[in-house]
Amino acid sequence: ETGVTQTPRHLVMGMTNKKSLKCEQHLGHNAMYWYKQSAKKPLELMFVYNFKEQTENNSVPSRFSPECPNSSHLFLHLHTLQPEDSALYLCASSQEVAGDYEQYFGPGTRLTVT
Amino acid sequence: AQSVTQPDIHITVSEGASLELRCNYSYGATPYLFWYVQSPGQGLQLLLKYFSGDTLVQGIKGFEAEFKRSQSSFNLRKPSVHWSDAAEYFCAVSAGKSTFGDGTTLTVKP
């Protein structure tokens, strides 16, 4: 595997379910990100991890719980979601958080909450 | 605080025609600037980036962008658009953290 991978690619869950999204990067990067991309809305940065430590949480509801066990893996645990949480969830990584490092994105997980 | 504006939400061009997508940024110094492309159902892919030096930067897929400090702009151009260029394009600025524009959707007419 190369680049940034995300599983599953598609997920349908009920509002009472608990599920997790997984992201893995094979680039040796130190920073990882979760973004939410909804239809007709701009890209929303949710969480940032740098060297496994969370450095940014952009007022994300507690029903989204990130986990970064090491620099290569990032999870997003989901529970009691709402229909408005349906979106494409993108994971990205970069060499470091600051400055001139571009981000490498995974293909995303298309989440539908019913 | 830094910000990015992409004034055009949607642009339609004919195949073979030239393309320019606009991006304006707000930041006190010269930031790091990026253009990304997103095909339907996919993640974002880097097209090109500007850090310093030559203000005209070349990217992948025949794209180029020009940094104009006086106008706080970093517009993306392509001389001849192909149908496969239909996608959403994001401009981003990075100065400690990355900020993305709202995106421009490109439609290519045959």
Tab-separated table of C-alpha atoms in Angstrom:
chain	number	residue	atom	x	y	z
A	1	GLU	CA	0.000	0.000	0.000
A	2	THR	CA	1.166	3.491	-0.737
A	3	GLY	CA	-0.067	6.960	0.195
A	4	VAL	CA	-3.048	7.403	2.473
A	5	THR	CA	-5.696	4.709	2.736
A	6	GLN	CA	-9.100	4.901	4.369
A	7	THR	CA	-11.532	2.163	5.343
A	8	PRO	CA	-14.337	1.622	4.852
A	9	ARG	CA	-14.972	3.572	1.652
A	10	HIS	CA	-18.713	3.591	2.288
A	11	LEU	CA	-20.622	3.304	5.560
A	12	VAL	CA	-24.323	3.399	6.356
A	13	MET	CA	-25.219	3.544	10.002
A	14	GLY	CA	-28.215	4.209	12.157
A	15	MET	CA	-28.278	6.970	14.721
A	16	THR	CA	-27.824	4.528	17.600
A	17	ASN	CA	-24.904	2.639	16.077
A	18	LYS	CA	-21.233	2.868	16.978
A	19	LYS	CA	-18.697	2.607	14.193
A	20	SER	CA	-15.126	3.642	13.487
A	21	LEU	CA	-13.350	5.060	10.478
A	22	LYS	CA	-9.745	4.090	9.915
A	23	CYS	CA	-6.957	5.987	8.197
A	24	GLU	CA	-3.432	4.765	7.548
A	25	GLN	CA	-0.563	6.625	5.957
A	26	HIS	CA	2.492	4.938	4.470
A	27	LEU	CA	4.476	8.126	3.912
A	28	GLY	CA	6.381	8.455	7.180
A	29	HIS	CA	4.547	11.687	8.006
A	30	ASN	CA	4.159	13.107	11.491
A	31	ALA	CA	0.898	15.025	11.132
A	32	MET	CA	-2.565	13.642	10.421
A	33	TYR	CA	-5.906	15.337	9.904
A	34	TRP	CA	-9.626	14.612	9.775
A	35	TYR	CA	-11.833	16.730	7.492
A	36	LYS	CA	-15.578	16.713	6.903
A	37	GLN	CA	-16.843	17.522	3.422
A	38	SER	CA	-20.589	18.019	3.090
A	39	ALA	CA	-22.449	18.783	-0.103
A	40	LYS	CA	-22.585	22.503	-0.863
A	41	LYS	CA	-20.360	23.338	2.119
A	42	PRO	CA	-16.656	24.089	2.375
A	43	LEU	CA	-14.095	21.641	3.614
A	44	GLU	CA	-14.202	21.590	7.420
A	45	LEU	CA	-11.105	20.748	9.432
A	46	MET	CA	-12.121	18.617	12.406
A	47	PHE	CA	-8.985	17.397	14.168
A	48	VAL	CA	-5.226	17.694	13.824
A	49	TYR	CA	-2.617	15.372	15.300
A	50	ASN	CA	1.077	16.133	15.334
A	51	PHE	CA	3.449	13.407	16.565
A	52	LYS	CA	0.410	11.536	17.979
A	53	GLU	CA	-0.714	14.523	20.059
A	54	GLN	CA	-3.958	16.307	19.275
A	55	THR	CA	-3.149	19.900	18.449
A	56	GLU	CA	-6.470	21.090	17.112
A	57	ASN	CA	-10.137	20.342	17.732
A	58	ASN	CA	-12.379	22.696	15.829
A	59	SER	CA	-15.405	22.605	18.134
A	60	VAL	CA	-16.370	19.161	16.945
A	61	PRO	CA	-19.321	17.521	18.774
A	62	SER	CA	-18.353	14.830	21.248
A	63	ARG	CA	-20.160	12.176	19.199
A	64	PHE	CA	-16.978	12.245	17.089
A	65	SER	CA	-14.000	10.867	19.000
A	66	PRO	CA	-10.567	10.721	17.335
A	67	GLU	CA	-7.748	8.391	18.265
A	68	CYS	CA	-4.153	8.432	17.080
A	69	PRO	CA	-2.271	5.419	18.471
A	70	ASN	CA	0.842	6.137	16.388
A	71	SER	CA	1.956	8.477	13.626
A	72	SER	CA	0.747	6.105	10.908
A	73	HIS	CA	-2.785	5.453	12.090
A	74	LEU	CA	-5.756	7.672	12.794
A	75	PHE	CA	-9.244	6.629	13.799
A	76	LEU	CA	-12.525	8.454	14.062
A	77	HIS	CA	-14.965	6.776	16.431
A	78	LEU	CA	-18.606	7.572	15.779
A	79	HIS	CA	-21.579	7.175	18.107
A	80	THR	CA	-25.157	8.469	18.239
A	81	LEU	CA	-24.718	10.427	15.034
A	82	GLN	CA	-27.314	12.693	13.472
A	83	PRO	CA	-28.491	12.731	9.847
A	84	GLU	CA	-26.639	16.015	9.293
A	85	ASP	CA	-23.401	14.146	9.964
A	86	SER	CA	-23.787	12.403	6.618
A	87	ALA	CA	-20.791	13.528	4.564
A	88	LEU	CA	-17.492	12.516	3.016
A	89	TYR	CA	-14.864	12.185	5.742
A	90	LEU	CA	-11.359	12.772	4.487
A	91	CYS	CA	-8.132	11.882	6.187
A	92	ALA	CA	-4.885	13.608	5.281
A	93	SER	CA	-1.270	13.555	6.366
A	94	SER	CA	1.720	15.840	6.007
A	95	GLN	CA	5.358	15.781	7.029
A	96	GLU	CA	4.625	18.254	9.785
A	97	VAL	CA	1.792	20.599	10.685
A	98	ALA	CA	3.571	23.882	10.120
A	99	GLY	CA	4.452	25.753	7.007
A	100	ASP	CA	5.375	24.483	3.618
A	101	TYR	CA	4.276	20.867	3.726
A	102	GLU	CA	1.511	19.833	1.419
A	103	GLN	CA	-1.160	17.461	2.614
A	104	TYR	CA	-1.753	14.044	1.126
A	105	PHE	CA	-5.362	12.964	1.174
A	106	GLY	CA	-7.014	9.604	1.312
A	107	PRO	CA	-10.002	8.794	-0.903
A	108	GLY	CA	-12.455	9.382	1.918
A	109	THR	CA	-15.243	7.475	3.630
A	110	ARG	CA	-18.742	8.283	2.402
A	111	LEU	CA	-20.895	8.172	5.548
A	112	THR	CA	-24.679	8.032	5.478
A	113	VAL	CA	-26.579	8.302	8.758
A	114	THR	CA	-30.133	6.970	8.612
B	1	ALA	CA	-5.763	35.352	10.632
B	2	GLN	CA	-5.213	33.884	7.211
B	3	SER	CA	-8.052	33.379	4.750
B	4	VAL	CA	-8.591	32.216	1.197
B	5	THR	CA	-11.267	33.334	-1.254
B	6	GLN	CA	-12.185	31.585	-4.455
B	7	PRO	CA	-14.631	34.016	-6.061
B	8	ASP	CA	-16.015	31.607	-8.648
B	9	ILE	CA	-18.192	28.798	-7.320
B	10	HIS	CA	-18.722	27.220	-10.720
B	11	ILE	CA	-16.989	27.694	-14.078
B	12	THR	CA	-17.868	26.111	-17.407
B	13	VAL	CA	-15.402	26.050	-20.309
B	14	SER	CA	-15.325	24.295	-23.649
B	15	GLU	CA	-12.823	21.542	-24.235
B	16	GLY	CA	-9.677	23.013	-25.734
B	17	ALA	CA	-10.327	26.462	-24.324
B	18	SER	CA	-8.052	28.150	-21.817
B	19	LEU	CA	-8.836	28.199	-18.122
B	20	GLU	CA	-8.132	30.524	-15.238
B	21	LEU	CA	-9.353	29.874	-11.702
B	22	ARG	CA	-9.021	32.721	-9.264
B	23	CYS	CA	-7.685	32.610	-5.716
B	24	ASN	CA	-7.132	35.505	-3.348
B	25	TYR	CA	-5.547	35.164	0.048
B	26	SER	CA	-5.201	37.270	3.123
B	27	TYR	CA	-2.074	36.997	5.224
B	28	GLY	CA	0.454	39.439	6.626
B	29	ALA	CA	3.510	37.932	5.007
B	30	THR	CA	4.092	35.687	2.031
B	31	PRO	CA	2.352	32.426	2.806
B	32	TYR	CA	2.813	29.006	1.350
B	33	LEU	CA	0.216	28.531	-1.396
B	34	PHE	CA	-1.237	25.387	-2.894
B	35	TRP	CA	-3.730	24.248	-5.483
B	36	TYR	CA	-5.472	20.896	-5.090
B	37	VAL	CA	-7.889	19.039	-7.371
B	38	GLN	CA	-10.651	16.671	-6.306
B	39	SER	CA	-12.322	14.315	-8.754
B	40	PRO	CA	-15.797	13.047	-7.842
B	41	GLY	CA	-15.734	10.584	-4.963
B	42	GLN	CA	-12.004	11.034	-4.407
B	43	GLY	CA	-9.679	12.819	-2.035
B	44	LEU	CA	-7.748	15.947	-2.893
B	45	GLN	CA	-4.586	15.738	-4.963
B	46	LEU	CA	-1.865	18.375	-5.023
B	47	LEU	CA	-1.507	20.157	-8.383
B	48	LEU	CA	1.235	22.615	-7.475
B	49	LYS	CA	2.658	24.739	-4.694
B	50	TYR	CA	4.481	28.019	-4.203
B	51	PHE	CA	6.926	28.772	-1.438
B	52	SER	CA	9.339	31.358	-2.807
B	53	GLY	CA	11.379	32.256	-5.860
B	54	ASP	CA	9.923	32.250	-9.352
B	55	THR	CA	6.373	33.517	-9.150
B	56	LEU	CA	5.198	31.270	-11.995
B	57	VAL	CA	5.047	27.662	-10.855
B	58	GLN	CA	4.421	24.599	-12.949
B	59	GLY	CA	2.370	21.693	-11.734
B	60	ILE	CA	1.082	18.357	-12.865
B	61	LYS	CA	-1.422	17.766	-15.670
B	62	GLY	CA	-0.297	20.903	-17.550
B	63	PHE	CA	-1.415	23.376	-14.877
B	64	GLU	CA	0.490	26.462	-13.804
B	65	ALA	CA	-0.155	29.215	-11.287
B	66	GLU	CA	1.172	32.713	-10.853
B	67	PHE	CA	1.781	34.368	-7.498
B	68	LYS	CA	1.127	38.108	-7.512
B	69	ARG	CA	2.022	39.702	-4.223
B	70	SER	CA	0.565	43.096	-5.129
B	71	GLN	CA	-2.825	41.524	-5.771
B	72	SER	CA	-2.632	38.839	-3.067
B	73	SER	CA	-3.559	36.357	-5.739
B	74	PHE	CA	-2.491	32.894	-6.811
B	75	ASN	CA	-4.517	32.110	-9.924
B	76	LEU	CA	-4.456	28.705	-11.577
B	77	ARG	CA	-4.226	28.458	-15.366
B	78	LYS	CA	-4.232	25.882	-18.110
B	79	PRO	CA	-3.871	26.774	-21.803
B	80	SER	CA	-6.099	23.996	-23.158
B	81	VAL	CA	-8.636	22.181	-21.024
B	82	HIS	CA	-9.364	18.483	-21.451
B	83	TRP	CA	-12.643	16.788	-20.526
B	84	SER	CA	-10.804	14.908	-17.780
B	85	ASP	CA	-10.065	18.209	-16.025
B	86	ALA	CA	-13.675	18.442	-14.879
B	87	ALA	CA	-13.386	18.395	-11.092
B	88	GLU	CA	-13.399	20.635	-8.049
B	89	TYR	CA	-10.374	22.817	-7.446
B	90	PHE	CA	-9.240	24.107	-4.068
B	91	CYS	CA	-6.774	26.843	-3.299
B	92	ALA	CA	-5.073	26.637	0.102
B	93	VAL	CA	-2.773	28.828	2.160
B	94	SER	CA	-0.500	27.562	4.885
B	95	ALA	CA	1.106	29.670	7.555
B	96	GLY	CA	1.381	27.436	10.577
B	97	LYS	CA	-1.925	25.801	9.655
B	98	SER	CA	-3.659	25.178	6.368
B	99	THR	CA	-6.760	27.044	5.274
B	100	PHE	CA	-8.696	25.919	2.218
B	101	GLY	CA	-10.913	27.971	-0.043
B	102	ASP	CA	-14.495	26.922	-0.679
B	103	GLY	CA	-13.594	25.410	-4.029
B	104	THR	CA	-14.450	26.028	-7.682
B	105	THR	CA	-16.307	23.387	-9.654
B	106	LEU	CA	-15.108	23.099	-13.238
B	107	THR	CA	-17.432	21.744	-15.919
B	108	VAL	CA	-15.978	21.016	-19.368
B	109	LYS	CA	-18.299	21.176	-22.380
B	110	PRO	CA	-17.538	18.922	-25.347
